[in-house]
Short mmCIF file of C-alpha atoms and ligand atoms in Angstrom, two decimals:
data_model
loop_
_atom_site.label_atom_id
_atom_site.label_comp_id
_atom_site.label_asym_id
_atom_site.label_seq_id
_atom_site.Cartn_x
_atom_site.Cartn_y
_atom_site.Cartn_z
CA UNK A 824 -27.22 -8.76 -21.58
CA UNK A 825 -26.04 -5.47 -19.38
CA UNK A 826 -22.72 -6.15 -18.16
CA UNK A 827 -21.08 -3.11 -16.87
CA UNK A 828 -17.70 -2.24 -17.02
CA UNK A 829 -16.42 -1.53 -14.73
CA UNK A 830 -12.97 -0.93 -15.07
CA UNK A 831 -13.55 2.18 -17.22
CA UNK A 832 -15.24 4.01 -14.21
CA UNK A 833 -12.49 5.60 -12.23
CA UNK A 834 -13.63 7.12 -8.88
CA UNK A 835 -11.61 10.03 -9.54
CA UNK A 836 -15.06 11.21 -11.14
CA UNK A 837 -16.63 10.28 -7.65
CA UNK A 838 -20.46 9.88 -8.92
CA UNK A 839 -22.65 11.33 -7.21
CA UNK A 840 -25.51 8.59 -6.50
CA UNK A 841 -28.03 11.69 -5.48
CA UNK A 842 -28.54 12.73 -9.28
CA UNK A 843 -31.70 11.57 -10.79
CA UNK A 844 -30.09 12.22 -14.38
CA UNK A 845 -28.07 8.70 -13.43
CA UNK A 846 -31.14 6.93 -13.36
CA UNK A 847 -32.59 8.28 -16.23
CA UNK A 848 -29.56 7.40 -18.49
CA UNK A 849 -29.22 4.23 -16.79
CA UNK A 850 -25.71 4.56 -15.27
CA UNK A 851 -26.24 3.50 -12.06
CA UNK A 852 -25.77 -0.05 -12.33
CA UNK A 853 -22.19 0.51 -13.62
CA UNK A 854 -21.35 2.79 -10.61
CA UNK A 855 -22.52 0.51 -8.04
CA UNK A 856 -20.54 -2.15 -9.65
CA UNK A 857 -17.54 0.05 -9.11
CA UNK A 858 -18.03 1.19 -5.82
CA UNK A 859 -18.74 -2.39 -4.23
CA UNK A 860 -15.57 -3.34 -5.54
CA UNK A 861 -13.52 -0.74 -4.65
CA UNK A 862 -15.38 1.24 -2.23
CA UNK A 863 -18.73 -0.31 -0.66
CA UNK A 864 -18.63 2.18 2.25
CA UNK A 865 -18.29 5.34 -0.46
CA UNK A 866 -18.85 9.18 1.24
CA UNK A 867 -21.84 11.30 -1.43
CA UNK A 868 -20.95 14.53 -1.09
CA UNK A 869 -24.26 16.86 -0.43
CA UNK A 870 -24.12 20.52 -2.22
CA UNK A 871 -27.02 20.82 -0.14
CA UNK A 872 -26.21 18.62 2.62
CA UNK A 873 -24.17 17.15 5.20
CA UNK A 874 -23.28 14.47 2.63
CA UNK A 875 -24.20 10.72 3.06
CA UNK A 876 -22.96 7.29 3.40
CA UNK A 877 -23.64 4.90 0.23
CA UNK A 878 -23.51 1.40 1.29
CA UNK A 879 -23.42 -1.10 -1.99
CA UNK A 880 -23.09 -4.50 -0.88
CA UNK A 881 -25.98 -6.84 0.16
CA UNK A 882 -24.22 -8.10 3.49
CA UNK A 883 -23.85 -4.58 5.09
CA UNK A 884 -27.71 -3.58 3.97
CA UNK A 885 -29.26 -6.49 5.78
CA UNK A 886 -26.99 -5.77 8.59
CA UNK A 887 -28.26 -2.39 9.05
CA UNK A 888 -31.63 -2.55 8.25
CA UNK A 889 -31.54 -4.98 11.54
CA UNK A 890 -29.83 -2.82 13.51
CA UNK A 891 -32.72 -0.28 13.76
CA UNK A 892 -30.87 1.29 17.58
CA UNK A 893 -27.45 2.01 15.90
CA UNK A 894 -28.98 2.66 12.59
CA UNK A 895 -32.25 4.60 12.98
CA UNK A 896 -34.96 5.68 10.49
CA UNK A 897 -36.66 7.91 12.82
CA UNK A 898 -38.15 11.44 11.70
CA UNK A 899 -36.43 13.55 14.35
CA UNK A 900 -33.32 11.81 13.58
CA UNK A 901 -33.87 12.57 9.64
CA UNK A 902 -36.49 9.63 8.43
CA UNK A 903 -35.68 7.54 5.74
CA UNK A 904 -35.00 9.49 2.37
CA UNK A 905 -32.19 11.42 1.66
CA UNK A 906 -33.22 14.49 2.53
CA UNK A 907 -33.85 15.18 6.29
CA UNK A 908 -38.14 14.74 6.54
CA UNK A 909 -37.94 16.93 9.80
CA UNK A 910 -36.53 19.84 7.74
CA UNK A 911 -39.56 19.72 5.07
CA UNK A 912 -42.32 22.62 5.55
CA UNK A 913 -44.92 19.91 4.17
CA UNK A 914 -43.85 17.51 6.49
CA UNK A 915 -44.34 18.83 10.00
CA UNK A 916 -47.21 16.45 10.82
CA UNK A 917 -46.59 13.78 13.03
CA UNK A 918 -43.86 11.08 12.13
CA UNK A 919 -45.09 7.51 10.36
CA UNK A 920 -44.48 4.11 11.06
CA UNK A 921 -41.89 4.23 7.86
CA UNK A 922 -39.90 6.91 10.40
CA UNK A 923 -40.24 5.45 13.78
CA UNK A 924 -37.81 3.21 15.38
CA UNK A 925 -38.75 0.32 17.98
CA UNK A 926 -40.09 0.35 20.28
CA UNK A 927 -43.12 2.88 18.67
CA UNK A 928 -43.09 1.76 15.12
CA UNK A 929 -43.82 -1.69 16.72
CA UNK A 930 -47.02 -0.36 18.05
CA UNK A 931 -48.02 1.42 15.23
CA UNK A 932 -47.02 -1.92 12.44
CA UNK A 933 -49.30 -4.02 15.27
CA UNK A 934 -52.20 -2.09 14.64
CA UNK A 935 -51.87 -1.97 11.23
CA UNK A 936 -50.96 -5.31 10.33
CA UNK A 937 -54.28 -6.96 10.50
CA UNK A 938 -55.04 -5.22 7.59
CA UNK A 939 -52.15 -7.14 5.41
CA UNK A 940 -52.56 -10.92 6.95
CA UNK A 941 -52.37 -13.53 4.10
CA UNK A 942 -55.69 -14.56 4.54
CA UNK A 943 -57.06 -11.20 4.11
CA UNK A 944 -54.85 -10.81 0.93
CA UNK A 945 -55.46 -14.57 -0.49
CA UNK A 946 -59.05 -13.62 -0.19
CA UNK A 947 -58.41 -10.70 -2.34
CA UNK A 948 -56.97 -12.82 -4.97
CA UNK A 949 -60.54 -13.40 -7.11
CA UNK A 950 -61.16 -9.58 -6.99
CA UNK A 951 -57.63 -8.82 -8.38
CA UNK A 952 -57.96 -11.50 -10.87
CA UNK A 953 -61.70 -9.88 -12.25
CA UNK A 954 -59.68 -6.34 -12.50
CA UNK A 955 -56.93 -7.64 -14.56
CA UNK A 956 -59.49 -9.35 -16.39
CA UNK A 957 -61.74 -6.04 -16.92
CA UNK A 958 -58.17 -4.51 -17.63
CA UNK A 959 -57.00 -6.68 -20.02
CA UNK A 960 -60.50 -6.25 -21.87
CA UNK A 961 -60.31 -2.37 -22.11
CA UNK A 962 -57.41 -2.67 -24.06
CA UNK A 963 -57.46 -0.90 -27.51
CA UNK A 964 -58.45 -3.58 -30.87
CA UNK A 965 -55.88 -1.57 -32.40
CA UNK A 966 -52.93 -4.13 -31.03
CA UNK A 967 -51.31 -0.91 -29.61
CA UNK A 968 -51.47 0.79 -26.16
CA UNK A 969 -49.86 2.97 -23.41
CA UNK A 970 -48.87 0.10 -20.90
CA UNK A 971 -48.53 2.09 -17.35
CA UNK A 972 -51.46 4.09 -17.96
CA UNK A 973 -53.93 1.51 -19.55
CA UNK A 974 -52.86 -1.59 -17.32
CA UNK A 975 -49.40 -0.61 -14.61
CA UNK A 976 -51.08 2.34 -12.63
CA UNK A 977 -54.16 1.19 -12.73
CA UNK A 978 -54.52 -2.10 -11.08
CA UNK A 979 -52.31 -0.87 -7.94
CA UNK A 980 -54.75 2.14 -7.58
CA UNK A 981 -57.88 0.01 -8.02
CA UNK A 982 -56.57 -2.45 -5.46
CA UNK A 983 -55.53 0.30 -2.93
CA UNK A 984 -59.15 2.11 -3.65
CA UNK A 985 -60.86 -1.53 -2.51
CA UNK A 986 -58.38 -1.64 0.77
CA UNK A 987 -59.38 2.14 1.23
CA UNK A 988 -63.26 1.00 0.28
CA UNK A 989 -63.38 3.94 -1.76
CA UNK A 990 -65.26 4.51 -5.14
CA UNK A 991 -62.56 3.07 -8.22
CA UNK A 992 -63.77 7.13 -9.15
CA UNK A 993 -61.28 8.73 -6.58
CA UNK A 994 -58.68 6.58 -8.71
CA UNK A 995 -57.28 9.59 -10.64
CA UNK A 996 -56.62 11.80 -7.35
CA UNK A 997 -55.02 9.18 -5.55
CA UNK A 998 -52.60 8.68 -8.38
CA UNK A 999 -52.25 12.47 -9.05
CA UNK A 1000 -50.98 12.87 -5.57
CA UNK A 1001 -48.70 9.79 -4.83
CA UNK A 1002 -46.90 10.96 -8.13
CA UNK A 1003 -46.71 14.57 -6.74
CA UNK A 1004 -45.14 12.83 -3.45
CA UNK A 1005 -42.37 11.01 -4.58
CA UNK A 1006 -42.11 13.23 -7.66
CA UNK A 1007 -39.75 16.12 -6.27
CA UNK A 1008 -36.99 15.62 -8.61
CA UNK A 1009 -39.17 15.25 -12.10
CA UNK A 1010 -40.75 18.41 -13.02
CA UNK A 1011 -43.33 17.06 -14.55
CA UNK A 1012 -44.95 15.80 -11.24
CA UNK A 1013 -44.31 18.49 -9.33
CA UNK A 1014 -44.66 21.30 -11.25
CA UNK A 1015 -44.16 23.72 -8.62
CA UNK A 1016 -43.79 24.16 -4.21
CA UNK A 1017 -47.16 25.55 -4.63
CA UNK A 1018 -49.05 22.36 -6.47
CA UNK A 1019 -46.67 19.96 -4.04
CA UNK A 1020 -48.88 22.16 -0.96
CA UNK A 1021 -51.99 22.05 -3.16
CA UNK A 1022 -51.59 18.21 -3.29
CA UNK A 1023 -50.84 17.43 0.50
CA UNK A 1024 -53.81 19.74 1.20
CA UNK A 1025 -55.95 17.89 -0.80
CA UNK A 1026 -54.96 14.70 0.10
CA UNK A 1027 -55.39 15.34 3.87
CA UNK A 1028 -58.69 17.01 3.11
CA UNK A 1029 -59.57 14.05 1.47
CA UNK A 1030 -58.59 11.45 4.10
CA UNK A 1031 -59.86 13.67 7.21
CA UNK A 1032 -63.38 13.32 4.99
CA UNK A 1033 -62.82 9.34 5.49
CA UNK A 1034 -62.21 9.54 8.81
CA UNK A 1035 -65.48 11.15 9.71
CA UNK A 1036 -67.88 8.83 7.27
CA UNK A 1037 -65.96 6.15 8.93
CA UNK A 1038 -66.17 7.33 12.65
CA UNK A 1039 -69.93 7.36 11.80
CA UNK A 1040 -70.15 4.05 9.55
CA UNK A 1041 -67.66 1.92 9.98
CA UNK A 1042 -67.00 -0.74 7.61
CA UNK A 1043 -64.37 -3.51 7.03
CA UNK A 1044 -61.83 -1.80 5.27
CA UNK A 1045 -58.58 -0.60 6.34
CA UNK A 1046 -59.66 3.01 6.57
CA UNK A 1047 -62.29 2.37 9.15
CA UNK A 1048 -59.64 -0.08 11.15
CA UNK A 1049 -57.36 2.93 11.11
CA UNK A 1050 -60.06 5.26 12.66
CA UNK A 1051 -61.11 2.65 15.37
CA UNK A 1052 -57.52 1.54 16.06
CA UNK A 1053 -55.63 1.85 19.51
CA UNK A 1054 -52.04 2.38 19.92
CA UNK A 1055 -50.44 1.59 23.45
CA UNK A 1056 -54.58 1.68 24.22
CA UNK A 1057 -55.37 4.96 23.29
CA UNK A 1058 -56.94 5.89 19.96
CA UNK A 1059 -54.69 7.20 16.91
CA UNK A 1060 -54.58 10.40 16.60
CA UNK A 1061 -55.72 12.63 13.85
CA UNK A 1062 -52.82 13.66 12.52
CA UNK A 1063 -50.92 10.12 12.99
CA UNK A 1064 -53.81 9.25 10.78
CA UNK A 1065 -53.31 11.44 8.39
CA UNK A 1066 -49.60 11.03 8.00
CA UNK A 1067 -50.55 6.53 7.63
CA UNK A 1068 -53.02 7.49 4.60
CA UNK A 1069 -50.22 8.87 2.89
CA UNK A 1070 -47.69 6.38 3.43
CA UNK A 1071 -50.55 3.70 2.29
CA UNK A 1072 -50.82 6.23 -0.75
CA UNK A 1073 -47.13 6.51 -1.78
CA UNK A 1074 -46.01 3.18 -0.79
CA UNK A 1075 -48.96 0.71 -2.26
CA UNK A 1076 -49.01 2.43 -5.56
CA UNK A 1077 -45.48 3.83 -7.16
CA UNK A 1078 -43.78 0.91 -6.34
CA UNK A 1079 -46.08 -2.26 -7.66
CA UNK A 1080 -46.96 0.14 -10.68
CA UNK A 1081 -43.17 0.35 -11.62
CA UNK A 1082 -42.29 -3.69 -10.96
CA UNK A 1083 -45.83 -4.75 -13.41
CA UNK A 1084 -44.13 -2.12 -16.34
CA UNK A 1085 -40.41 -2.91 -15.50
CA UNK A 1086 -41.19 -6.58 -14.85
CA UNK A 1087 -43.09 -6.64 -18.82
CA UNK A 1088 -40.02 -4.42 -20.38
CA UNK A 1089 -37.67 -7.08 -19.09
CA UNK A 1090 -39.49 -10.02 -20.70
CA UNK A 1091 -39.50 -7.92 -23.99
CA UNK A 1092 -35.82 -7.51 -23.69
CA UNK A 1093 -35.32 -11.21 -22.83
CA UNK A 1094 -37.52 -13.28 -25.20
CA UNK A 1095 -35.95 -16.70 -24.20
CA UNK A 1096 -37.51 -16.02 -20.82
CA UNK A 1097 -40.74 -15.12 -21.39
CA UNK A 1098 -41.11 -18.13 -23.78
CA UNK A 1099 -40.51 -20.59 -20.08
CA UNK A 1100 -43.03 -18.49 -18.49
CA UNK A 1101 -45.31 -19.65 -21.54
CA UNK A 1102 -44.21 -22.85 -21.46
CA UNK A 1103 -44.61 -23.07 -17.39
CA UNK A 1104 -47.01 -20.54 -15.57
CA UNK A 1105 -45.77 -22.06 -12.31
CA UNK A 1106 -42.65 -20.35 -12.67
CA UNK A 1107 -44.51 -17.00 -12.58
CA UNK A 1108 -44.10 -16.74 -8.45
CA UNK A 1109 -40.47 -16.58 -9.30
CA UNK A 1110 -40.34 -14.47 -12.11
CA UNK A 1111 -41.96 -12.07 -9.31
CA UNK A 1112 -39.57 -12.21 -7.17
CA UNK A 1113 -36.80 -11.67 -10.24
CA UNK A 1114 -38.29 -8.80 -11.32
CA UNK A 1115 -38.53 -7.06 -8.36
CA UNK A 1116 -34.54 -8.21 -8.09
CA UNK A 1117 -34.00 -6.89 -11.32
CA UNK A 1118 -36.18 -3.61 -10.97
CA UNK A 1119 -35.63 -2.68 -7.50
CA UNK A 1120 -38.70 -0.35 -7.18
CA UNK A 1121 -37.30 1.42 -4.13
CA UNK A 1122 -33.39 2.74 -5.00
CA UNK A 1123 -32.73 3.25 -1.70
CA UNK A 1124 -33.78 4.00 2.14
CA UNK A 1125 -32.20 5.88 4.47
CA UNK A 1126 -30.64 5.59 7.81
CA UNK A 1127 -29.06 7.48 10.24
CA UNK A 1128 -26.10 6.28 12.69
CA UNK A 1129 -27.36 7.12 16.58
CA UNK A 1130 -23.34 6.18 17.69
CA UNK A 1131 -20.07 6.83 16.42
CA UNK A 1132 -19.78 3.08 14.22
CA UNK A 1133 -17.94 1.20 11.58
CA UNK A 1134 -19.18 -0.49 8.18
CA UNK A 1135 -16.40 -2.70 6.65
CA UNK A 1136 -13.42 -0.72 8.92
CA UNK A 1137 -15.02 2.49 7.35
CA UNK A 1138 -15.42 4.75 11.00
CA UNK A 1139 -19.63 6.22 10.90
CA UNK A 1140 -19.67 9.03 13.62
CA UNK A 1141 -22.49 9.40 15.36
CA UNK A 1142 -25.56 11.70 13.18
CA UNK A 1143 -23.65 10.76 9.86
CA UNK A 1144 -26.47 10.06 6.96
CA UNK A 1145 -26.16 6.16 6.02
CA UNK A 1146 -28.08 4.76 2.37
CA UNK A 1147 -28.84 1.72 1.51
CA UNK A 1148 -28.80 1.37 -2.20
CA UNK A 1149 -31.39 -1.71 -2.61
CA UNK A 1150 -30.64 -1.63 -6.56
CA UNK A 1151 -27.06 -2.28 -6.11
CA UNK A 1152 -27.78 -5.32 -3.28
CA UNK A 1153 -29.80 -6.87 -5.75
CA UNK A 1154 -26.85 -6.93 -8.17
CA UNK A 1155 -24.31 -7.86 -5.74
CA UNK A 1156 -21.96 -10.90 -7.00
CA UNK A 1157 -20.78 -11.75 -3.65
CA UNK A 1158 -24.15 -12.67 -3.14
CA UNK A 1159 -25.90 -13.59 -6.37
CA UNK A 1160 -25.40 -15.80 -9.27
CA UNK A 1161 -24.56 -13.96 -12.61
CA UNK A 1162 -26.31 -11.18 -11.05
CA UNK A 1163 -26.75 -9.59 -14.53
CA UNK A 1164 -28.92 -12.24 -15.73
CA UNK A 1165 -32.66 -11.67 -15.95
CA UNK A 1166 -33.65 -15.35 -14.89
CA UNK A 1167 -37.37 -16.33 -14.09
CA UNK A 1168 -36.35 -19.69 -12.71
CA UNK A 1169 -33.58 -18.18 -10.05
CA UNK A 1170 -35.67 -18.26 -7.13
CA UNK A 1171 -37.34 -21.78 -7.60
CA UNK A 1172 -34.37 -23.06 -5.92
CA UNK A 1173 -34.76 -23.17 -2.20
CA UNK A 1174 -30.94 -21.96 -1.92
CA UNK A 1175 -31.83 -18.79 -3.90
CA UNK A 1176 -31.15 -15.43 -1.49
CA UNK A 1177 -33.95 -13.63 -0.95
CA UNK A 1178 -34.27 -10.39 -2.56
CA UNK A 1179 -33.94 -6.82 -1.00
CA UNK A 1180 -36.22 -5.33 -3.12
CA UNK A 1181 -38.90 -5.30 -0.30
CA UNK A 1182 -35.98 -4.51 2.46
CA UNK A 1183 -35.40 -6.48 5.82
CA UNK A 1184 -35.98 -6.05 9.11
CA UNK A 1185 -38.64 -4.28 11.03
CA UNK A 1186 -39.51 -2.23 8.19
CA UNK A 1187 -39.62 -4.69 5.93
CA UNK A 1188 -42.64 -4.21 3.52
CA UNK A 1189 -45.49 -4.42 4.81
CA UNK A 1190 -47.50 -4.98 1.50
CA UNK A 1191 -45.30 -7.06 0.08
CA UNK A 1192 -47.89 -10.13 0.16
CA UNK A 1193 -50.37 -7.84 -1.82
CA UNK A 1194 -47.45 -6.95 -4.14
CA UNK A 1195 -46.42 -10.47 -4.92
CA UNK A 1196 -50.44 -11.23 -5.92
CA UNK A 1197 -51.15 -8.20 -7.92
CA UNK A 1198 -47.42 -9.47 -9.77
CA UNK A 1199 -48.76 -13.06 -10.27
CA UNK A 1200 -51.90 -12.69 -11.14
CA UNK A 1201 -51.23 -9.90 -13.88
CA UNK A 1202 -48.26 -11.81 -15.36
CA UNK A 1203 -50.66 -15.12 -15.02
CA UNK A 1204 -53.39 -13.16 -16.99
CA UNK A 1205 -51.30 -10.95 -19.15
CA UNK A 1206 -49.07 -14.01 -20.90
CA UNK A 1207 -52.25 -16.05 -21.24
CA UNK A 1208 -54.04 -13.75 -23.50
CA UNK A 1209 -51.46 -11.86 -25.64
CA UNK A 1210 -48.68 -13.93 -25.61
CA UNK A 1211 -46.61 -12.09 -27.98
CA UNK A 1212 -47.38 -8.18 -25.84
CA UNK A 1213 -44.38 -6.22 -25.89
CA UNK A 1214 -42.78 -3.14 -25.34
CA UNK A 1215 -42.99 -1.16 -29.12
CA UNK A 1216 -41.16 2.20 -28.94
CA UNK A 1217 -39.12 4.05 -26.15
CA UNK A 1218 -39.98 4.24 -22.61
CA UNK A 1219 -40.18 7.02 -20.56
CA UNK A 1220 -38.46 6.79 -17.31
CA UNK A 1221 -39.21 8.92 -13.84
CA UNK A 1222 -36.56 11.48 -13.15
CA UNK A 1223 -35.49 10.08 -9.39
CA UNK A 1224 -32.79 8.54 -7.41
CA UNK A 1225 -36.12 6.77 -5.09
CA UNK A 1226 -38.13 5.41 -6.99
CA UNK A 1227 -36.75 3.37 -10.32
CA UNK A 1228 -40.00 3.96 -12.18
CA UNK A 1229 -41.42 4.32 -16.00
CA UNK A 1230 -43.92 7.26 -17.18
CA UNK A 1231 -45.00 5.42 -20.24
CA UNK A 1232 -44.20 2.55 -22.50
CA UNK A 1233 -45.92 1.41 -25.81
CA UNK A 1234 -46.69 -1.86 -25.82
CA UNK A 1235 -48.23 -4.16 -29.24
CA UNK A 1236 -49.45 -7.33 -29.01
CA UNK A 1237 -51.80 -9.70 -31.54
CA UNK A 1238 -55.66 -9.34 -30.91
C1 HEM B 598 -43.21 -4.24 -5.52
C2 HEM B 598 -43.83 -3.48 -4.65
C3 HEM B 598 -43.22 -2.92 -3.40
C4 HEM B 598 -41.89 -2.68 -3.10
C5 HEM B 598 -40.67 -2.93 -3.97
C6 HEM B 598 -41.86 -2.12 -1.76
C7 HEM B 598 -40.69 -1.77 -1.08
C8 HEM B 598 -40.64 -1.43 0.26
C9 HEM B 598 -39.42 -1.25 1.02
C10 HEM B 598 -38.01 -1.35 0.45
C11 HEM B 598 -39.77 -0.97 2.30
C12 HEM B 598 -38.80 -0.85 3.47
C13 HEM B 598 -38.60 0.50 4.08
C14 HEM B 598 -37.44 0.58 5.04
O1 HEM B 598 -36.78 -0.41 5.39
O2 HEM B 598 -37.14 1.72 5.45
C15 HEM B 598 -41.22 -0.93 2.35
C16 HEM B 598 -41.97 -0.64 3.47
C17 HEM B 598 -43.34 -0.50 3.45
N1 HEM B 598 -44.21 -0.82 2.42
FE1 HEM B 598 -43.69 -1.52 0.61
N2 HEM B 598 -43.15 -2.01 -1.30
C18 HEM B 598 -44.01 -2.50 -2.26
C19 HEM B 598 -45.39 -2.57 -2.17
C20 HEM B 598 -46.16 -2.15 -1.12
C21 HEM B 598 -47.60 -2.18 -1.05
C22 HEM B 598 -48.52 -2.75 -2.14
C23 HEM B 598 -47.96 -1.62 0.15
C24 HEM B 598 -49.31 -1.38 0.75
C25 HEM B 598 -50.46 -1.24 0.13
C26 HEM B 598 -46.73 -1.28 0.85
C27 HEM B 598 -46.66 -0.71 2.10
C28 HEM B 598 -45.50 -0.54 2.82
C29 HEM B 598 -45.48 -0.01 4.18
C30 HEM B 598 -46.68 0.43 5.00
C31 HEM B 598 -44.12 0.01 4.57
C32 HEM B 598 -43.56 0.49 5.91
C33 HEM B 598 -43.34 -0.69 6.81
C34 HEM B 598 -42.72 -0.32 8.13
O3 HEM B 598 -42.21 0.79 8.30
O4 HEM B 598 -42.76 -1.17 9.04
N3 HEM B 598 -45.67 -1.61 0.05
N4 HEM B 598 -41.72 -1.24 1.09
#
């Protein structure tokens, strides 16, 4: 069991929580430990920057995430990632919903929301079930495979191809430029400024392409509700459009990707549990929610204060950088029972907190329903035909302090 120390981590060293190499050794779970014990309001130094905020403990995060006029996530104001979106030469389309604050990003989750109603996801749940299925088939006889590519990326982009109603074909792009997206700081996904342009290019090619077929022949995906949509009674514009494809792109596909492989590398490293979720599928809606706990896809989102403030006494003046470190809420022991315990049973109890995993507040995630089925019905399906799958060799992790994700990871199991 990981149990950090933290008395060995002075602050003297002051980490700084913007270096990717932190995730990729794993260090950051120590850190946060640290700084929510003795410093949960802790100044990041920028080299690059104006420096930022890092907020550690569960309380303050929900706090600020609703508090959306004192804390805003708007574009002009900096958007929500560290680095100020307004500043980015890729980035000067118009802001999306993920970068508005109320009373906009209201109007523009209202017209998008039909699109994500329960019944609209329940009714995906057979179609889900029959791609796992065809997933699960395709797997090598051999009893060894390449989890993220062969099952992990591929169900997310399937699924987000049939909300798109797009050929499973345009699979590979999709993936190629959500990785490219989030990517900055691994240099395998973005090789290069150049390919990053290349990729948005494409990508907005690609979606202005939709939004003519679908102007002509509209259908009942989420594509041609985009194109027909009104915000405040006037249609959405092209390049709102534009900018809401490639949130749908980023945010439906990195982040369920890296809970299915995280969520399956954390049964392999806890045996006991796995064997309940054998013994008892029903406990597989709560292992969902633990392993998006334990994961915490999404490292962080990003804030900015509109008015000089205080978190915890700390004074915020007014255009200081605030970060909400999900990964660390979901560890907090203030808030969580033996936080360090990989549990699939913790959130059958009603008294269980919810996780922050998907955030809070108005921005909370808006796919999170389609999330939670693609989770149960893999797990459901995985556990039921190879028992015994686990992870065989060593996993490679992204290089990012967004996104807590995993390149590739062999997996054997009995055929
Ligand atoms: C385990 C999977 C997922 C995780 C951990 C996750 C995490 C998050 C988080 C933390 C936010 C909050 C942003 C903020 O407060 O600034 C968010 C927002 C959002 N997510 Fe997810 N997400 C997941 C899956 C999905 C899926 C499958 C979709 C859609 C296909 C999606 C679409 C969105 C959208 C559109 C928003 C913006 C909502 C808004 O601004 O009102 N997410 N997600």
């Amino acid at each position: 069991m990981l149990r950090p120390k933290a008395e060995k981590l002075a602050l003297d060293g002051r980490p700084d929580l913007k270096d990717p190499d932190l995730y990729l050794r794993g260090d950051h779970h120590e850190i946060f430990r640290t700084l929510r014990v003795r410093e949960p309001v802790y100044w990041n130094p920028e080299a690059d920057s104006t420096g930022f905020w890092a907020i550690t403990r569960y309380d303050d995060i929900e706090a600020i995430s609703k508090s959306p006029k004192l804390f805003s996530s708007a574009k002009q104001m900096g958007g929500h990632r560290i680095f100020n979106e307004n500043e980015i030469e890729e980035n000067q389309t118009d802001a999306t919903m993920i970068s508005m604050d109320p009373p906009e990003h209201a109007s523009y989750r209202r017209m998008i929301t039909p699109g994500f109603v329960p019944k609209r996801i329940s009714n995906m749940e057979e179609r889900i079930r029959a791609r796992v299925t065809r997933l699960l088939d395709n797997l090598p006889k051999t009893g060894e495979a390449e989890f993220v590519s062969a099952v992990a990326a591929a169900l997310p982009i399937e699924v987000l191809a049939e909300l798109f109603g797009v050929p499973e074909s345009d699979g590979p792009k999709l993936f190629e430029w959500s990785n490219a997206t989030v990517g900055e700081d691994d240099p395998e996904l973005r090789v290069s400024d150049e390919y990053m342009r290349k990729c948005v290019g494409e990508m907005a090619g690609y979606a202005a392409g939709l939004w003519q077929k679908r102007l002509e022949n509209p259908g009942e995906d989420l594509i041609s509700m985009l194109v027909h949509s009104k915000i405040d009674g006037e249609p959405l514009t092209f390049p709102a459009y534009i900018g809401t494809f490639i949130l749908l792109v980023v945010a439906g596909n990195e982040t369920t990707r890296n809970s299915i492989s995280g969520g399956l590398l954390a049964l392999s490293e806890h045996p006991e549990e796995r064997r309940k979720l054998l013994d008892d599928p029903s406990l597989i809606p709560s292992a969902v929610q633990e392993i998006v706990r334990w994961v915490s896809p999404v490292l962080h989102m990003r804030r900015t204060a509109t008015e000089d403030t205080e978190i915890r006494g700390q004074k915020i003046a007014r255009g200081d950088k605030v970060v909400m470190w999900y990964a660390s809420a979901n560890r907090d022991e203030a808030q969580w029972e033996d936080p360090y315990r990989f549990d699939v049973t913790r959130f059958r109890s009603a008294a269980a907190p919810t996780q922050l995993g998907f955030g809070a507040g108005q921005h909370f995630c808006l796919g999170s329903r389609l999330a939670e089925l693609q989770l149960t019905v893999l797990f459901e399906e995985l556990l039921k035909r190879f028992p015994d799958i686990h992870v065989s060799g060593s996993v490679r992790r992204l290089r990012s302090n967004f996104i807590s994700g995993i390149k590739e990871m062999p997996v054997r199991y009995s055929v």
